[in-house]
Short mmCIF file of N, CA and C in Angstrom, two decimals:
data_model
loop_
_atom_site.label_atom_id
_atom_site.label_comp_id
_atom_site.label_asym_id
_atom_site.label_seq_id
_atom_site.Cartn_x
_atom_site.Cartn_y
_atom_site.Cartn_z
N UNK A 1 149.69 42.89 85.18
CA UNK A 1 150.86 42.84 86.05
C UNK A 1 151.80 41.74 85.57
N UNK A 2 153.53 42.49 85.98
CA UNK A 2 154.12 40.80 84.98
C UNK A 2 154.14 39.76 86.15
N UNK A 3 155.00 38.64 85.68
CA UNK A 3 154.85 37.62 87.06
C UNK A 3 156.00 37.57 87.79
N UNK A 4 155.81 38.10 88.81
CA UNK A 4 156.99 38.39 90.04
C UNK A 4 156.81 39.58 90.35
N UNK A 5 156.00 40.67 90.32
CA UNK A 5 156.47 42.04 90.32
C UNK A 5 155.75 42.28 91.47
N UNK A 6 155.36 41.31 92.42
CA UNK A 6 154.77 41.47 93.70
C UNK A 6 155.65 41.01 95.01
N UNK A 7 156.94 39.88 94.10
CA UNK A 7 158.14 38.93 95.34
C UNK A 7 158.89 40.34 95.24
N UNK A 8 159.03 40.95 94.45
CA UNK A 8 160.11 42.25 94.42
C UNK A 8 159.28 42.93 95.91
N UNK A 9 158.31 43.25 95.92
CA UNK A 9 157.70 44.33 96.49
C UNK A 9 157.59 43.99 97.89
N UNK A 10 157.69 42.39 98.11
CA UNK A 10 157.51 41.88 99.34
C UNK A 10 159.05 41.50 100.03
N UNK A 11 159.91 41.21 98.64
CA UNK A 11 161.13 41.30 99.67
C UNK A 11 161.61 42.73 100.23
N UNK A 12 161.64 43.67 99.46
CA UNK A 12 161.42 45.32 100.12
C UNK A 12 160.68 45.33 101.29
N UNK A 13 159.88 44.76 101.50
CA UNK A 13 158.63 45.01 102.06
C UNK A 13 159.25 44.60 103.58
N UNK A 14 159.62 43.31 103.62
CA UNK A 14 160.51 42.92 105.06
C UNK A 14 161.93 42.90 104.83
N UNK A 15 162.57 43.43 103.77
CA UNK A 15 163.74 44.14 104.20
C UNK A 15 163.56 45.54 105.33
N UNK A 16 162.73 46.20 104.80
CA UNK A 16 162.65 47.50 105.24
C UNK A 16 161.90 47.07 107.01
N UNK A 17 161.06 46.18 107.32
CA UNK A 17 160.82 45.66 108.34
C UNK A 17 161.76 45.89 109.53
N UNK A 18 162.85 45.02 109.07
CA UNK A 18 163.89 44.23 109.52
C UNK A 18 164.74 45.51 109.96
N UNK A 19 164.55 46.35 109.16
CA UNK A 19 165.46 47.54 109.29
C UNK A 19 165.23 48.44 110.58
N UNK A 20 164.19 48.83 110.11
CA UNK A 20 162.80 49.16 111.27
C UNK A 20 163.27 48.76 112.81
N UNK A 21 163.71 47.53 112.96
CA UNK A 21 163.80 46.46 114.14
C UNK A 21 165.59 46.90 114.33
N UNK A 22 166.28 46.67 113.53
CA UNK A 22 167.52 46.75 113.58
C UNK A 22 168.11 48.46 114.12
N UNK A 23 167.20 49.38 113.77
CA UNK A 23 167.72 50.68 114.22
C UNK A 23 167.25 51.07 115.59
N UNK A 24 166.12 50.41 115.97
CA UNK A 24 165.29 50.82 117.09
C UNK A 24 166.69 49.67 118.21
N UNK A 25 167.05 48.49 118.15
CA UNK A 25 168.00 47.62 118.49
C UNK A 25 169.35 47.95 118.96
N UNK A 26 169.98 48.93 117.95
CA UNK A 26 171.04 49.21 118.67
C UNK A 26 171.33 50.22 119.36
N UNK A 27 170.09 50.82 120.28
CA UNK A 27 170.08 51.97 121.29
C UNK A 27 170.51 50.89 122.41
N UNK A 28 171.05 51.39 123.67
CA UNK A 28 171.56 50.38 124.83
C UNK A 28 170.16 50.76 125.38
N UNK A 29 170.20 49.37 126.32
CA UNK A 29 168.93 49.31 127.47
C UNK A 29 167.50 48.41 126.22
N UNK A 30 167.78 48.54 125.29
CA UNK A 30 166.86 47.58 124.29
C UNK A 30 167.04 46.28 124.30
N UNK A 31 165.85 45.86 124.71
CA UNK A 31 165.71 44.12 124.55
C UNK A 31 164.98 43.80 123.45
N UNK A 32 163.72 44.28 122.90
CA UNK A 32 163.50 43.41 121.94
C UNK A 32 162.27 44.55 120.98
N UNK A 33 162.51 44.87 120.03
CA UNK A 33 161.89 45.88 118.88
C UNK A 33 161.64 45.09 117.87
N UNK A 34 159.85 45.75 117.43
CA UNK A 34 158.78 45.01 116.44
C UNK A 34 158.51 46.20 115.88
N UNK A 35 158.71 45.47 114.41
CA UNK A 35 157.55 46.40 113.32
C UNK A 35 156.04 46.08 113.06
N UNK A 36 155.29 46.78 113.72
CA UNK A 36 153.91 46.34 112.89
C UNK A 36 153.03 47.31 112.37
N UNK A 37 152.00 46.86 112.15
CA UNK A 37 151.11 47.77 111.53
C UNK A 37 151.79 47.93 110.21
N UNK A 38 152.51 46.87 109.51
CA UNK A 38 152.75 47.24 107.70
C UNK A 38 154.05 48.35 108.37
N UNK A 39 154.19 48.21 109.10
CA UNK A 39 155.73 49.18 109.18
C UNK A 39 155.24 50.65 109.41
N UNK A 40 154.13 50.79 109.90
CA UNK A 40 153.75 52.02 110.71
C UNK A 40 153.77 52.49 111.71
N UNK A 41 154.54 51.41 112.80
CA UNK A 41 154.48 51.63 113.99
C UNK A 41 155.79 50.61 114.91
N UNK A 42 156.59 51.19 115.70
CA UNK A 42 157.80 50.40 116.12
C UNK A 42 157.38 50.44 117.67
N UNK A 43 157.29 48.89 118.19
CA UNK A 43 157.25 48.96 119.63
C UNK A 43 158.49 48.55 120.07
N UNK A 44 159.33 49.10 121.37
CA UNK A 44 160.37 49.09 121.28
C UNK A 44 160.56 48.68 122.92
N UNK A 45 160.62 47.28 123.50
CA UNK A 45 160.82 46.83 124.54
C UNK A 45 162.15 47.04 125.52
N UNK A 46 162.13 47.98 126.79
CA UNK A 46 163.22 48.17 126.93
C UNK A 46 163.45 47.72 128.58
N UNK A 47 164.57 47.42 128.49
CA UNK A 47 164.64 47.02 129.86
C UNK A 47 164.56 47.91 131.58
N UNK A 48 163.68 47.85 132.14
CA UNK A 48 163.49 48.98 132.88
C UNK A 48 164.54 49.23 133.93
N UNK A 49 165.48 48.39 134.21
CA UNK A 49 166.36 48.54 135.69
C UNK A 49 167.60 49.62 134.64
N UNK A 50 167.77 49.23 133.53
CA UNK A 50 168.85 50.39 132.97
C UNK A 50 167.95 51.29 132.26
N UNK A 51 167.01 51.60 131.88
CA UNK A 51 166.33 52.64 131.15
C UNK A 51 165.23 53.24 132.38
N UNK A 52 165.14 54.26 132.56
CA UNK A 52 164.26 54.86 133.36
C UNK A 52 163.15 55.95 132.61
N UNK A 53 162.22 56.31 132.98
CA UNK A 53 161.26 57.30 132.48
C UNK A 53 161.50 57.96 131.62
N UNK A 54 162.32 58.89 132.04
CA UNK A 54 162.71 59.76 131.01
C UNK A 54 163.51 59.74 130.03
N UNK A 55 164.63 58.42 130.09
CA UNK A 55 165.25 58.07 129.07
C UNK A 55 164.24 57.48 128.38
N UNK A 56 162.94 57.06 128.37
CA UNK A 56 162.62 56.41 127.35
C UNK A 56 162.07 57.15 126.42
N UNK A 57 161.39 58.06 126.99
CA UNK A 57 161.44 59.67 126.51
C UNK A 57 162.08 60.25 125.21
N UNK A 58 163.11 59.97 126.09
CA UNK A 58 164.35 60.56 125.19
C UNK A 58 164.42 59.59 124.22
N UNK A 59 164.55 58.10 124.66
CA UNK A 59 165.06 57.06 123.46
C UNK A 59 163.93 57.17 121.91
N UNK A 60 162.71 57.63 122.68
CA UNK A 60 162.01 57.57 121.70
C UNK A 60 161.87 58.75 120.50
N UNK A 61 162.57 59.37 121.03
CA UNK A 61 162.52 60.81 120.19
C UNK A 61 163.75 60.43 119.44
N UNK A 62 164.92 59.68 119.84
CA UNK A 62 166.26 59.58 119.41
C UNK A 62 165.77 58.69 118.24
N UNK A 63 164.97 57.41 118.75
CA UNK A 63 165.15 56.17 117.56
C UNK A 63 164.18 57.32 116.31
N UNK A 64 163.23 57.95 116.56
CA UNK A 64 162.24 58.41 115.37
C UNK A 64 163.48 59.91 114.75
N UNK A 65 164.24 60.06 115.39
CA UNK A 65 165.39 60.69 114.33
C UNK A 65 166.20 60.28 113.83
N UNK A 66 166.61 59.27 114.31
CA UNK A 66 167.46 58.06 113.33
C UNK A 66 166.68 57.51 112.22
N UNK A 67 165.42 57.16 112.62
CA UNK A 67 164.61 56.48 111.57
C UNK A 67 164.53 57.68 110.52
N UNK A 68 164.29 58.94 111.10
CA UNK A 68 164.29 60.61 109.98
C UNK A 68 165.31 60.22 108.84
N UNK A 69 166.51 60.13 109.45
CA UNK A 69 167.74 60.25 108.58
C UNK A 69 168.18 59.22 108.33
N UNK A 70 167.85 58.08 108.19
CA UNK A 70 168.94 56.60 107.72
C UNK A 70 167.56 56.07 106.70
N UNK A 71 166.33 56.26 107.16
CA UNK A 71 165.26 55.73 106.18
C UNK A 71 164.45 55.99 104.74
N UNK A 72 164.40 55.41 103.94
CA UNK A 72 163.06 56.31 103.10
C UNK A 72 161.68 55.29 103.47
N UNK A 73 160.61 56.23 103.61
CA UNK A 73 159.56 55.61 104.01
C UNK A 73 158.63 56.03 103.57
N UNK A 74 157.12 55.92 103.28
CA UNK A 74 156.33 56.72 103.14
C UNK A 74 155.25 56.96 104.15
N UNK A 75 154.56 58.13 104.74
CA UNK A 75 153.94 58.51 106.09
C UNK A 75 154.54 59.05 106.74
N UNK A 76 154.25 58.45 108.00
CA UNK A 76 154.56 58.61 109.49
C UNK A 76 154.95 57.40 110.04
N UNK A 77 156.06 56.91 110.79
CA UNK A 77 156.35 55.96 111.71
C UNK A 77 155.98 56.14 113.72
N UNK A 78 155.20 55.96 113.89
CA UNK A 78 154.81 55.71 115.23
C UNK A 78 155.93 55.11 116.03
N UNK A 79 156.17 55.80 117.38
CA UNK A 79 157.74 54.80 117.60
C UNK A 79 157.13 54.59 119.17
N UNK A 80 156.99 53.83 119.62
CA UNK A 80 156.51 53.55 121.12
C UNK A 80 157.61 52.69 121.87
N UNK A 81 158.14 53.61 122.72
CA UNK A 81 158.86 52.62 124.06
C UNK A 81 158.29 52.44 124.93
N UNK A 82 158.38 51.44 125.27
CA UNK A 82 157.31 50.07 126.52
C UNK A 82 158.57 49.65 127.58
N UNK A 83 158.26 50.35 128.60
CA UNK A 83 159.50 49.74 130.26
C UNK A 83 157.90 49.64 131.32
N UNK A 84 158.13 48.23 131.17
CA UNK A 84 157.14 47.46 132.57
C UNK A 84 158.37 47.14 133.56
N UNK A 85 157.38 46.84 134.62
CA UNK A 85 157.91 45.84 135.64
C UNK A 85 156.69 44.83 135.80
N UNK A 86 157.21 43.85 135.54
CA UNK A 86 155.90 42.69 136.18
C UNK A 86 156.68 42.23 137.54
N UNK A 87 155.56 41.99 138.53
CA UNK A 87 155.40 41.48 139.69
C UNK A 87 154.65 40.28 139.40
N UNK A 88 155.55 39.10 139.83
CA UNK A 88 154.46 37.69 139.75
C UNK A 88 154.59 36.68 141.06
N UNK A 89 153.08 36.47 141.71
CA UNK A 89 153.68 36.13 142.98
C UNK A 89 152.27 34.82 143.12
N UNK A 90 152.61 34.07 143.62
CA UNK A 90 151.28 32.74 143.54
C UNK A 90 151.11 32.43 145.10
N UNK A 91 149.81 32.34 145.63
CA UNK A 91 149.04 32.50 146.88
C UNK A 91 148.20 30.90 146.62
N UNK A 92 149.60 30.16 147.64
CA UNK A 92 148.94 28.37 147.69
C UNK A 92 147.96 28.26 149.12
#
């Protein structure tokens, strides 16, 4: 192997990350989108008072067709939208 031919592969490596994060990002109602799993899988945090059930539904089918057509990748990308509500309440 020559020497560097692995910084090439790793700056690709979280360019394409970053990308990952950046397309899942500019759907509205998105707060905060991760690549993991080596870029196999996008969790995609959304805010639940403007995103409801079925939009996430939808968002998630939308971001994994955007990712279809703007990406080259190799596999499958896993795309998961996550809308909690936490309740936090302390009993003095």
């Amino acid at each position: 192997a020559r020497p560097g031919a692995r910084n090439i592969s790793a700056e690709n490596f979280a360019e394409r990350m970053k990308d990952l994060e950046n397309v899942a990002t500019g759907f509205d109602g998105v707060e905060k989108a991760y690549a993991i799993s080596a870029g196999r899988e996008v969790r995609v945090f959304v805010q639940p008072k403007s995103v409801d059930d079925l939009s996430a539904i939808k968002m998630a089918r939308d971001i994994a067709t955007k990712i279809e057509s703007t990406m080259q990748y190799p596999g499958t990308i896993k795309v998961n939208v996550i809308r909690e509500t936490r309740a936090i309440e302390f009993a003095k």
